[in-house]
Short mmCIF file of C-alpha atoms in Angstrom, two decimals:
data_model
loop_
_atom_site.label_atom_id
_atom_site.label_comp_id
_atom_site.label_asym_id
_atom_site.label_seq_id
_atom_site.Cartn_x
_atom_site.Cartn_y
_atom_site.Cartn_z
CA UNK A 9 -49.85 33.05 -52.69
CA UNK A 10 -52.63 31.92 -55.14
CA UNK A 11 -51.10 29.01 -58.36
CA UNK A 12 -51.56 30.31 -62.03
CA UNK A 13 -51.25 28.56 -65.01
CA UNK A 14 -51.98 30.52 -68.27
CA UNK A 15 -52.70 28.89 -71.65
CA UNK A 16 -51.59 31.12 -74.90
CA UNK A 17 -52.34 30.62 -78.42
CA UNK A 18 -49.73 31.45 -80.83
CA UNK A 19 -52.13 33.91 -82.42
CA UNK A 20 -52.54 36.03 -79.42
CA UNK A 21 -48.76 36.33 -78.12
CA UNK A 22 -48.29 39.99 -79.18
CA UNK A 23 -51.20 40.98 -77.08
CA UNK A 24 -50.99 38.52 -74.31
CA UNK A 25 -47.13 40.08 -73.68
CA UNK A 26 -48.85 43.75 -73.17
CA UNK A 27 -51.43 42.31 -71.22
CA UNK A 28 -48.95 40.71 -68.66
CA UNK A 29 -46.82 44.04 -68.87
CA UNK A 30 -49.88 45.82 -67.54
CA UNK A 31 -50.97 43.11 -64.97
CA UNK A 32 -47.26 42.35 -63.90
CA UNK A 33 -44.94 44.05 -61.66
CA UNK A 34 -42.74 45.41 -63.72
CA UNK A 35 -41.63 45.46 -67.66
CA UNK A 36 -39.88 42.16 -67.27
CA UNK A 37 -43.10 40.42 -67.10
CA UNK A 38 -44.14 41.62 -70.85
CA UNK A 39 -41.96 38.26 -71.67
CA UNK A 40 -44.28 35.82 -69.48
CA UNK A 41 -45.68 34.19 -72.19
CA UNK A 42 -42.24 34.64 -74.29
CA UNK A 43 -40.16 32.55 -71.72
CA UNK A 44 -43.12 30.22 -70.61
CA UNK A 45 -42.38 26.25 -72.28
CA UNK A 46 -44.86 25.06 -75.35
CA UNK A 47 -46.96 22.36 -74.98
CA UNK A 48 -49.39 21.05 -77.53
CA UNK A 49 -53.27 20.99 -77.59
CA UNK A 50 -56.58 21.80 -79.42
CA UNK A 51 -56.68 23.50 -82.68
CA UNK A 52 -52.93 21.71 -83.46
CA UNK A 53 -51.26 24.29 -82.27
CA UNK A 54 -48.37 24.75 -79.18
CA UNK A 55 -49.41 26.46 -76.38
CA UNK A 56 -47.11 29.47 -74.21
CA UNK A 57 -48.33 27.71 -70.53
CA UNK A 58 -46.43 29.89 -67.94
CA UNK A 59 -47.16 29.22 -64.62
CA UNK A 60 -46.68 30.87 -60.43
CA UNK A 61 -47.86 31.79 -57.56
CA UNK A 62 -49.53 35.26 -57.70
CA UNK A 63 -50.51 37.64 -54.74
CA UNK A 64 -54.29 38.28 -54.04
CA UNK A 65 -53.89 41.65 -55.61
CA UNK A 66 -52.55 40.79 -59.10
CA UNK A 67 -56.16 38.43 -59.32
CA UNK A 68 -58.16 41.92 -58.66
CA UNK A 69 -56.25 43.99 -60.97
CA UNK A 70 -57.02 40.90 -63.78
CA UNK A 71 -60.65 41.48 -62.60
CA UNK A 72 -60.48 44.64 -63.99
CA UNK A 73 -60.02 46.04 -67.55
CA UNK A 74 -56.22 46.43 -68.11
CA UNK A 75 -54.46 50.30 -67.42
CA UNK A 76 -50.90 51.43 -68.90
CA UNK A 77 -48.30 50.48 -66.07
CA UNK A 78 -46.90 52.96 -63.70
CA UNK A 79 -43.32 52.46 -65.22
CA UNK A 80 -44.09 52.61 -69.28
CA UNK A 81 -43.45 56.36 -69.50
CA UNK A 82 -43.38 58.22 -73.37
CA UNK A 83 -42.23 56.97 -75.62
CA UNK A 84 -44.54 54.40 -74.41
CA UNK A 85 -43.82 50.35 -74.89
CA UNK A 86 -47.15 48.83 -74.07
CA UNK A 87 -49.77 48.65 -76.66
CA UNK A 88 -52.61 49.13 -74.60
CA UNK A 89 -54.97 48.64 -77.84
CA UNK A 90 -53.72 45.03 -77.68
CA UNK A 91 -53.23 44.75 -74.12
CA UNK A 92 -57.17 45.09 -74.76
CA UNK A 93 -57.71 42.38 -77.10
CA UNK A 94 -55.71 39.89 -74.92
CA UNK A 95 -58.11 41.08 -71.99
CA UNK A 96 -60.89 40.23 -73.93
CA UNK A 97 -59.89 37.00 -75.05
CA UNK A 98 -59.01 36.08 -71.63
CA UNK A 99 -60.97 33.44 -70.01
CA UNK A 100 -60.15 33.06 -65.90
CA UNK A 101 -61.34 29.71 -64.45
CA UNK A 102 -61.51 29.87 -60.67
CA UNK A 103 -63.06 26.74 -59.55
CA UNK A 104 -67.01 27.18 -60.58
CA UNK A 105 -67.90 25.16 -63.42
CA UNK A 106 -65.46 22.91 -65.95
CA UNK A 107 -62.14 23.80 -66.72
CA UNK A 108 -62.17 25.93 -70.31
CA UNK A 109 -60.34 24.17 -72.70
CA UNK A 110 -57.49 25.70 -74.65
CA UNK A 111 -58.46 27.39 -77.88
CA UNK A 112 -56.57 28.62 -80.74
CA UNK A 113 -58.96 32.11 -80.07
CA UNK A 114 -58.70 32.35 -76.67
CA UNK A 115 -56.16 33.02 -73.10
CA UNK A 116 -57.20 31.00 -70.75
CA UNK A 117 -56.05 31.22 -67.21
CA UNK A 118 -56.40 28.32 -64.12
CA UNK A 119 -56.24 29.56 -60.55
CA UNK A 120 -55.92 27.81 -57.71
CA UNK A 121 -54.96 24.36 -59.55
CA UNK A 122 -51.00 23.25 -59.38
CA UNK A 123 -49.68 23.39 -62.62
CA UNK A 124 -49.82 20.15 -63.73
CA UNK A 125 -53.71 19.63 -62.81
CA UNK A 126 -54.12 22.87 -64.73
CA UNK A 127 -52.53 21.78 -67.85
CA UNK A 128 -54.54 18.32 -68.08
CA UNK A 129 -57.59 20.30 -67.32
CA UNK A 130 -56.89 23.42 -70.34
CA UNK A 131 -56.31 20.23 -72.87
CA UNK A 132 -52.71 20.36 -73.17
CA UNK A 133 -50.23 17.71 -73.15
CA UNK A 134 -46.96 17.97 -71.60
CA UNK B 7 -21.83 31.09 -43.15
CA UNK B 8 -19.19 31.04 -46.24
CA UNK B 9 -16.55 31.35 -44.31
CA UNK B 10 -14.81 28.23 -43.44
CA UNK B 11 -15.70 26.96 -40.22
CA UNK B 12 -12.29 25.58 -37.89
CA UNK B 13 -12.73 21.99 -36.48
CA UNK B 14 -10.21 20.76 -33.42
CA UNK B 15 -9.04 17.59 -34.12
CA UNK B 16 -6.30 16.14 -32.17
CA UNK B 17 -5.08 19.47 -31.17
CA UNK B 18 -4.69 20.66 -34.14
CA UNK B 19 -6.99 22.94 -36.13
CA UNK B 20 -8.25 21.72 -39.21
CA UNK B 21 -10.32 23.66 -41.95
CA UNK B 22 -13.54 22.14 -42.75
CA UNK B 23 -14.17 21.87 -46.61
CA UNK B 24 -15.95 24.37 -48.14
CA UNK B 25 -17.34 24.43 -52.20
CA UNK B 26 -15.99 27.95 -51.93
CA UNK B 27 -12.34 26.18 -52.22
CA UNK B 28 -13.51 25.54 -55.49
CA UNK B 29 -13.05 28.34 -56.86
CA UNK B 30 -16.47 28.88 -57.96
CA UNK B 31 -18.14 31.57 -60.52
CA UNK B 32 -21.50 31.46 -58.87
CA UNK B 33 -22.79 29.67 -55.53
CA UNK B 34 -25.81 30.36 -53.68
CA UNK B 35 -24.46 28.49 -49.98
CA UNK B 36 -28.13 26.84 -50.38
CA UNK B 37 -31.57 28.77 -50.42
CA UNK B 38 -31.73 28.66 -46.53
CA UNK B 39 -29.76 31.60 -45.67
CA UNK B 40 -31.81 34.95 -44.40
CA UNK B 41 -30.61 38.03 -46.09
CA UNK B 42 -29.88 36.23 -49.12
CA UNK B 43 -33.17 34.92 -50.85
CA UNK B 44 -35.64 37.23 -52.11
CA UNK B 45 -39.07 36.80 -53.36
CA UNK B 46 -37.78 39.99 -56.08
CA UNK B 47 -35.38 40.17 -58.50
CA UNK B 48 -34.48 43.65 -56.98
CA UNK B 49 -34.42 42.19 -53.34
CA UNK B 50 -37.14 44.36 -51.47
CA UNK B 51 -38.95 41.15 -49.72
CA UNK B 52 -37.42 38.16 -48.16
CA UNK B 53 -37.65 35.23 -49.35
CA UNK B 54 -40.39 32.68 -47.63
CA UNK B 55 -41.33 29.52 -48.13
CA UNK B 56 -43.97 29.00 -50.39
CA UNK B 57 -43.45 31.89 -52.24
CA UNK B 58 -41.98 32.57 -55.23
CA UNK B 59 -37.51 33.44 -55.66
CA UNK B 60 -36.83 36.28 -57.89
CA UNK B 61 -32.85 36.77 -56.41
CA UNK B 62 -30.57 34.62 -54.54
CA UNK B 63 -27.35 36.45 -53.77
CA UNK B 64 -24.66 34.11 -54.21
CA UNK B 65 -21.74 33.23 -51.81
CA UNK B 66 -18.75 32.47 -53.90
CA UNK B 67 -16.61 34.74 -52.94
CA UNK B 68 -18.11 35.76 -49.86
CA UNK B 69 -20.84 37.86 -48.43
CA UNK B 70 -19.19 41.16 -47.91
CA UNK B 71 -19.45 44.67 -49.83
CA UNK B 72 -17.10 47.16 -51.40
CA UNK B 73 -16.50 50.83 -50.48
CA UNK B 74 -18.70 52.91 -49.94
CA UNK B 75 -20.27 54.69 -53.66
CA UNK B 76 -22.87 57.22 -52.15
CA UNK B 77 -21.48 60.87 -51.46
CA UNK B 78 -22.32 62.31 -48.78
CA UNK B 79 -25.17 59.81 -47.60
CA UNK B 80 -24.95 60.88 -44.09
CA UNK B 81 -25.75 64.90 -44.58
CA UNK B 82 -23.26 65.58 -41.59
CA UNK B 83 -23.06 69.40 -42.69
CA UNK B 84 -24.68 69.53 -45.73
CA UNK B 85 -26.64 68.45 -48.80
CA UNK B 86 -23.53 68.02 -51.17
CA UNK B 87 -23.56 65.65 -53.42
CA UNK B 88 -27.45 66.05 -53.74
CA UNK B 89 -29.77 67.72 -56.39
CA UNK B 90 -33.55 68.35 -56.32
CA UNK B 91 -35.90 66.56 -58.74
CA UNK B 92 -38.40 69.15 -60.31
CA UNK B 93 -41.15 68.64 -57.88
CA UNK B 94 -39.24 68.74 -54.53
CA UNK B 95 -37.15 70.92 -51.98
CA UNK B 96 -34.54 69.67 -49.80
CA UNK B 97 -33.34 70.71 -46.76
CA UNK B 98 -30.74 69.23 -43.96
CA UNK B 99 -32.60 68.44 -40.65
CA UNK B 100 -31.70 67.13 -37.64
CA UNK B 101 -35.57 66.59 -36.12
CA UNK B 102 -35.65 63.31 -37.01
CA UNK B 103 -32.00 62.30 -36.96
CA UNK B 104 -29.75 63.86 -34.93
CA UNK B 105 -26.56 64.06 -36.66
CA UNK B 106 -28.26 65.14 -40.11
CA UNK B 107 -30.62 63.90 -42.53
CA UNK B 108 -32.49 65.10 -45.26
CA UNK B 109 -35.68 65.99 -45.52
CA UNK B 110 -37.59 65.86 -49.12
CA UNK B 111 -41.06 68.13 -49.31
CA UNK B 112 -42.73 67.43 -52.72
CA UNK B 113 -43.83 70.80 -54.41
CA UNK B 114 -45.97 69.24 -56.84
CA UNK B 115 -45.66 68.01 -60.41
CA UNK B 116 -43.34 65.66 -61.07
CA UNK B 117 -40.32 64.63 -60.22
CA UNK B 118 -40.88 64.39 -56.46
CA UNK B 119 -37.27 63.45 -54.96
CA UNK B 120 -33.78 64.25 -54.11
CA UNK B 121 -31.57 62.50 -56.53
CA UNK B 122 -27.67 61.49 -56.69
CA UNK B 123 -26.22 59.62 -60.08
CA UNK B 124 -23.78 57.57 -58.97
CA UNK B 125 -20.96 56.41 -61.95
CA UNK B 126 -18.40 54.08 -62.26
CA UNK B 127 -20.76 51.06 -61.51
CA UNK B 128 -19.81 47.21 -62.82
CA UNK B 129 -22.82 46.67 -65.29
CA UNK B 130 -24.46 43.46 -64.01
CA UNK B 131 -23.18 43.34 -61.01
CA UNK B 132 -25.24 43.25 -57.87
CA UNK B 133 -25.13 46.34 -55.21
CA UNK B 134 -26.96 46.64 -51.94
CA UNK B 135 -28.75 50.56 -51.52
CA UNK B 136 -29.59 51.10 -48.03
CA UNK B 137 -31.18 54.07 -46.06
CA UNK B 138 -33.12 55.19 -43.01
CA UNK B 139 -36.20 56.15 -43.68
CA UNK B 140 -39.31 58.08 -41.93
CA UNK B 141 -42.92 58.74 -43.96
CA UNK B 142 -43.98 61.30 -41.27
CA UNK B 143 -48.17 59.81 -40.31
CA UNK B 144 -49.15 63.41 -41.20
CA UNK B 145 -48.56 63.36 -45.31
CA UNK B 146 -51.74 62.90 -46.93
CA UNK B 147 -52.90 60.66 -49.84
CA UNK B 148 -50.41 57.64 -48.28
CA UNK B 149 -47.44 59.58 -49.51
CA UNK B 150 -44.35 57.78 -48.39
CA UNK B 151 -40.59 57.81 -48.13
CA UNK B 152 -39.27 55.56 -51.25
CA UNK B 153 -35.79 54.26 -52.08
CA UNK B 154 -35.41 53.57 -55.22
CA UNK B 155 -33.48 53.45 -58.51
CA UNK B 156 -35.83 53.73 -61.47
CA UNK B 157 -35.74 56.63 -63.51
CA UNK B 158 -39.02 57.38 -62.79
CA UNK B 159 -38.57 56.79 -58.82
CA UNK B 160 -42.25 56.09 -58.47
CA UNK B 161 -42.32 51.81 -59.86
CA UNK B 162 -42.34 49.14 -57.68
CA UNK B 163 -39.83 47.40 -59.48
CA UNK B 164 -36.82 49.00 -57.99
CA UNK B 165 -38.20 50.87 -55.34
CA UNK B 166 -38.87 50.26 -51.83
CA UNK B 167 -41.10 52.27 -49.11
CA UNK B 168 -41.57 52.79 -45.48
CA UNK B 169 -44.88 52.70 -43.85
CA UNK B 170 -46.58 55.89 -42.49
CA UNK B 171 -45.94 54.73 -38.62
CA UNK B 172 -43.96 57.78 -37.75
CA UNK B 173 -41.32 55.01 -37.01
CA UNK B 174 -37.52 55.19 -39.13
CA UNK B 175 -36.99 51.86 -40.89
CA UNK B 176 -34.60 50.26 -42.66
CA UNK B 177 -34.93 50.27 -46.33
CA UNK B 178 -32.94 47.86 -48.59
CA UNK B 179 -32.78 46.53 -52.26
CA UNK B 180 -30.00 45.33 -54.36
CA UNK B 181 -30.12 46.89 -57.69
CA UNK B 182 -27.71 45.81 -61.13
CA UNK B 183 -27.32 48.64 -62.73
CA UNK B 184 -27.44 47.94 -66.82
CA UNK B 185 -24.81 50.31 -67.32
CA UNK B 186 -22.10 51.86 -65.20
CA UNK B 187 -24.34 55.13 -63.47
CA UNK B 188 -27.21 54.43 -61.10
CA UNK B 189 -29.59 57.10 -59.86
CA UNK B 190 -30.43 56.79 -56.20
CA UNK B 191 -33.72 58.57 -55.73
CA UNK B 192 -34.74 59.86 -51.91
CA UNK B 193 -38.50 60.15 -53.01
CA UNK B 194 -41.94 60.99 -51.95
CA UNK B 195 -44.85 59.32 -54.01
CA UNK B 196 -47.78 57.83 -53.35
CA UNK B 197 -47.63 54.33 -51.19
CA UNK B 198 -49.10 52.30 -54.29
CA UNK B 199 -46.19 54.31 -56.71
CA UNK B 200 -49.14 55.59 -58.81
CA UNK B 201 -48.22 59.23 -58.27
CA UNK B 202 -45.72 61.47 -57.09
CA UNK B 203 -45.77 63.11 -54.07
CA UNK B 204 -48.87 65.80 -53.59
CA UNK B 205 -47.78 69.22 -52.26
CA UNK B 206 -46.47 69.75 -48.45
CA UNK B 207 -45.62 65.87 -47.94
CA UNK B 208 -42.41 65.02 -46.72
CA UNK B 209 -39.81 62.30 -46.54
CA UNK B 210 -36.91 62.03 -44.27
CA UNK B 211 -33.81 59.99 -45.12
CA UNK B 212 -30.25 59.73 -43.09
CA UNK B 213 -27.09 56.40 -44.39
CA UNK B 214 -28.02 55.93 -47.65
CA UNK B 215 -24.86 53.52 -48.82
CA UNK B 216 -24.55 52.15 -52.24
CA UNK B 217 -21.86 49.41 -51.60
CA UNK B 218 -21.51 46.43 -54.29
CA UNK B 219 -21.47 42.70 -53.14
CA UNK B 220 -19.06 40.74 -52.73
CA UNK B 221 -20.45 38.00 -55.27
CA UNK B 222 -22.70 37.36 -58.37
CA UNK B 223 -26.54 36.96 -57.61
CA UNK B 224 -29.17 34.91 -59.96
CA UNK B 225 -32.08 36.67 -60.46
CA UNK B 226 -35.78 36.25 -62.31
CA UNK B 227 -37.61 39.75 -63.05
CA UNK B 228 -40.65 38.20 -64.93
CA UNK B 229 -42.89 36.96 -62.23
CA UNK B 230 -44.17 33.84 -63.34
CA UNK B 231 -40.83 32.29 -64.76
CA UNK B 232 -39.88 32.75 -60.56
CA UNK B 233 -39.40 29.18 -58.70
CA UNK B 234 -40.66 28.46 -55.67
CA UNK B 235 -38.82 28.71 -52.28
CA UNK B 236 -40.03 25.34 -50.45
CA UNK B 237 -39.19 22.98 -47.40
CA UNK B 238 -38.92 19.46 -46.32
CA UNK B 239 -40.13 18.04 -42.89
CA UNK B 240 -36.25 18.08 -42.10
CA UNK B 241 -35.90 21.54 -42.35
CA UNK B 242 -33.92 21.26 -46.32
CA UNK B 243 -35.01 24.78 -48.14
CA UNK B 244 -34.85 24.20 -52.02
CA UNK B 245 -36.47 25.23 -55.01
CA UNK B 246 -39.15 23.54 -56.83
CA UNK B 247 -40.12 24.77 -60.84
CA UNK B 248 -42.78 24.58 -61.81
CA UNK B 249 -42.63 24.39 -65.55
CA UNK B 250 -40.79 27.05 -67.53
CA UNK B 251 -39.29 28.48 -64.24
CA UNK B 252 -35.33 29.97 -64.54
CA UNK B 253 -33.03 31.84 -62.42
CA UNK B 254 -30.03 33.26 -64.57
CA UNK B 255 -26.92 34.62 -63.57
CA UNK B 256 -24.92 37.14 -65.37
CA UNK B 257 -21.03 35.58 -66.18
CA UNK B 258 -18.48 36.17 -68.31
CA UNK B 259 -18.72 34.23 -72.12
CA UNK B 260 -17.66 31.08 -71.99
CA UNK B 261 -17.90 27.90 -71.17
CA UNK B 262 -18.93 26.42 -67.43
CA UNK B 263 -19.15 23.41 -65.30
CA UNK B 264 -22.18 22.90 -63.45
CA UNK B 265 -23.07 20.43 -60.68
CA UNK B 266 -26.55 20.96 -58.17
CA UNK B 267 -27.90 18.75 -55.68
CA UNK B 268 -31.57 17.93 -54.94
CA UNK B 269 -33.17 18.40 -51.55
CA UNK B 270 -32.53 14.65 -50.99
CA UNK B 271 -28.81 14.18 -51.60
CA UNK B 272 -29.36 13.12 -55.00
CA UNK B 273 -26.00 15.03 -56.82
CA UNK B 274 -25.93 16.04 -60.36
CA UNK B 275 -22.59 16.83 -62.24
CA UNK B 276 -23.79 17.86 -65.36
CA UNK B 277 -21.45 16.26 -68.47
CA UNK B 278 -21.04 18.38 -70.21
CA UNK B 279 -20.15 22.36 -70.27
CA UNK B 280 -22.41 25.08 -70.68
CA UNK B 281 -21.66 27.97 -73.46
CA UNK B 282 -22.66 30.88 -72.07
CA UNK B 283 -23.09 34.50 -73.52
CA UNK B 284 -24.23 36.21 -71.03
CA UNK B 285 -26.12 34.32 -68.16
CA UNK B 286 -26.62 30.78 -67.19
CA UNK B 287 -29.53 29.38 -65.84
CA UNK B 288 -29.22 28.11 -61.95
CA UNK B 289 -32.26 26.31 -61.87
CA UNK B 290 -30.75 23.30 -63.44
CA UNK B 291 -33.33 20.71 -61.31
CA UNK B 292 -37.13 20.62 -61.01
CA UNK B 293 -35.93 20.59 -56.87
CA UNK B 294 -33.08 21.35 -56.03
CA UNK B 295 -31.64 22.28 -53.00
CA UNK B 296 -27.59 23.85 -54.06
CA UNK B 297 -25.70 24.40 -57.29
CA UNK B 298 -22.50 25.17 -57.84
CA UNK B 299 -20.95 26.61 -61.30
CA UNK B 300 -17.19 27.33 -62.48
CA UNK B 301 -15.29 27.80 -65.63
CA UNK B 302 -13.53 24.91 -65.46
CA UNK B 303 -14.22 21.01 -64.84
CA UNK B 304 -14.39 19.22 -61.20
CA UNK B 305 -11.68 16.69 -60.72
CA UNK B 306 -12.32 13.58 -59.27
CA UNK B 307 -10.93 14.54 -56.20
CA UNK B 308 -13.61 17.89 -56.26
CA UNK B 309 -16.44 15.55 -57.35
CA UNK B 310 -15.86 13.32 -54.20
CA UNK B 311 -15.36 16.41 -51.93
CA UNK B 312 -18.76 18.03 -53.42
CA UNK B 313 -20.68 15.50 -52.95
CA UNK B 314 -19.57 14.08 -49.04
CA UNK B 315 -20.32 17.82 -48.72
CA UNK B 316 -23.84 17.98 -49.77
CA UNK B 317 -24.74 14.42 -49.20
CA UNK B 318 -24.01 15.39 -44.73
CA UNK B 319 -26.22 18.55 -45.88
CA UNK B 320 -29.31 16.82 -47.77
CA UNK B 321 -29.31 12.68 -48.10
#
């Protein structure tokens, strides 16, 4: 199992929660950002920084655009439109280069980093 | 084991304490015990350490199971009790297992299972499905034999499959149903759940047994609000959060008492009581090793039992 820690801008919240529906297991994990604590950081703003331990497989789905679950059946509940926009905002750090910063604009995500490491790194204070 | 374990002393037997004398709404027993920690909240994957808890089935009131809910889930003489999704045939066979089982062939389209809607459920409370299982090796596209209880029979979530080896298994998850009817789905779909089954594969079930647990269970479905199951040198499984991490448990409204221990002895009784609606968050330590919650306060007397209990356990 691989450590994630995700950095979310209030602005993008909507979308991040389809994203995670479509990269998740399940529909549960639409509220990932929703349940994750708020910690301050650039731009003023408080970031949703959940955090876990993901399988290999969940990191190659993210490396792909995201697709409408299995489970979200008509009348469907994931916007895929904004499932979209959260994938493009979405900036995965994975050990090449410096740490992207939180942004008010952006989703940033830190694997392989324990949480805490991964927090000081995105610019957020705990 | 929950059950309370009989010491000799002096010739005379003599019950050794238990927290289940307590009395106790919700009590995992620890994180240690196989069976009983899963890495889902619908309890298809053991738990391991290092990996992340989605259900811990509690001990409180034991670890047994009710009567039996499933009709007909042997298929002695027939397939009562059983109905055909849109996309499947059934038929009793005894090929695979002797005394009966069924045997699902997709036909295409949707719908690709044998399905029985069990009612009369407790909503929120936990139940254990169990069946045996074969994915015959000659299906194509990876179709396999899936247990599950979605709707849709074909999501990971609450579904669980058996490999193509051409070997019966032993499939198992512990569903809570949201309302009082469950579906129990005898499926064949694709081995990712992508699609249903394709035309001509088959899937052969025999037991399936909806039975409800004896106790309450904590559970996380999102997967990155999940703790982590970990271990000390010594052996001592607990749970470590990372940040933002919960595992709730369903209860009655009111108010409750809560007390945990860390995976070094150190023992919490939380002052005050916690309102609850609906759940109440088990995770109450950023490690901890046991918890314990009930709707009323400890006594002194409870307090000191508690913690010689946990402290010969963890300090």
């Amino acid at each position: 199992m691989i450590p994630v820690t995700l950095a979310c801008p209030p602005a993008l919240m909507d979308d991040a929660a389809d994203l995670a529906a479509c990269f998740g297991t399940g529909p549960a994990d639409a509220r990932t950002f929703e349940d994750a604590p708020l910690y301050p950081g650039p731009g003023g703003v408080a970031y949703a920084a959940p955090s876990g331990l993901v399988t290999q497989a969940v990191l190659d789905r993210v490396a792909q655009p995201p697709q409408r679950p299995d489970w979200d059946e008509q009348p469907y509940s994931v916007n895929l439109t904004g499932a979209g926009r959260a994938y493009a905002a979405l900036t995965v750090w994975s050990g090449d280069g410096p740490v992207p910063q939180a942004a008010p604009d952006r989703i940033v995500a830190v694997v392989g980093l324990p949480p805490v490491a991964a927090l000081t790194a995105m610019g957020l204070a705990r | 084991m929950v059950a309370l374990a009989v010491a000799i002393a002096g010739g005379q037997p003599r019950r050794r304490w238990s927290p289940a004398a307590l009395g106790l709404s919700y009590w995992p027993g620890g994180y240690a015990e196989a069976g009983r920690v899963f890495q889902d909240s619908a309890g298809t994957t053991a738990g391991a350490v290092g990996s992340p808890v989605g259900l811990v089935l509690g001990a409180e009131s034991g670890t047994g199971l009710g009567p039996e809910l499933v009709t007909n889930g042997g298929f002695d003489a027939d397939l009562s009790g059983w109905t055909n999704g849109a996309g499947a045939t059934s038929a009793r066979a005894t090929a695979i297992f002797p005394d009966g089982g069924i045997r699902v062939t997709s036909t295409g389209g949707t719908a690709t299972h044998a399905l029985q809607s069990v009612s009369g459920l407790s909503a929120g409370a936990r139940y254990r499905l169990t069946a045996r299982a074969l994915t015959p090796p000659e299906n194509t596209l990876t179709d396999r034999a899936v247990l599950g209880v979605q709707v849709s029979a074909y999501t990971s979530a609450g579904s669980v499959s058996q490999q193509e080896t051409g070997a019966v298994g032993n499939l198992t998850l512990y569903p809570a149903p949201a309302s009082g009817t469950l579906g129990v789905y005898l499926s064949v779909v694709r081995a990712d759940f992508s699609q249903w089954g394709a035309v001509g594969n088959i899937a052969h079930f025999d037991n399936v047994s909806l039975r409800r647990y004896a106790s309450r269970a904590a559970a996380q479905s999102t997967s990155l609000s999940r703790p982590t199951l970990r271990e000390t040198a010594g052996g001592v499984r607990y749970l470590e959060d990372d940040g933002g991490d919960s595992l709730p448990v369903t209860l009655p409204a009111g108010d409750y008492h809560v007390a945990w221990v860390s995976e070094a002895g150190a023992v919490t009784f939380e002052e005050s009581a916690v309102a609850v609606t609906t759940t109440l968050d088990t995770l109450r330590g950023t490690t901890q090793a046991d918890v314990v919650v009930r709707g009323s306060a400890f006594t002194a007397d409870e307090q000191a039992k508690l913690t010689a209990y946990w402290q010969g356990r963890y300090a």
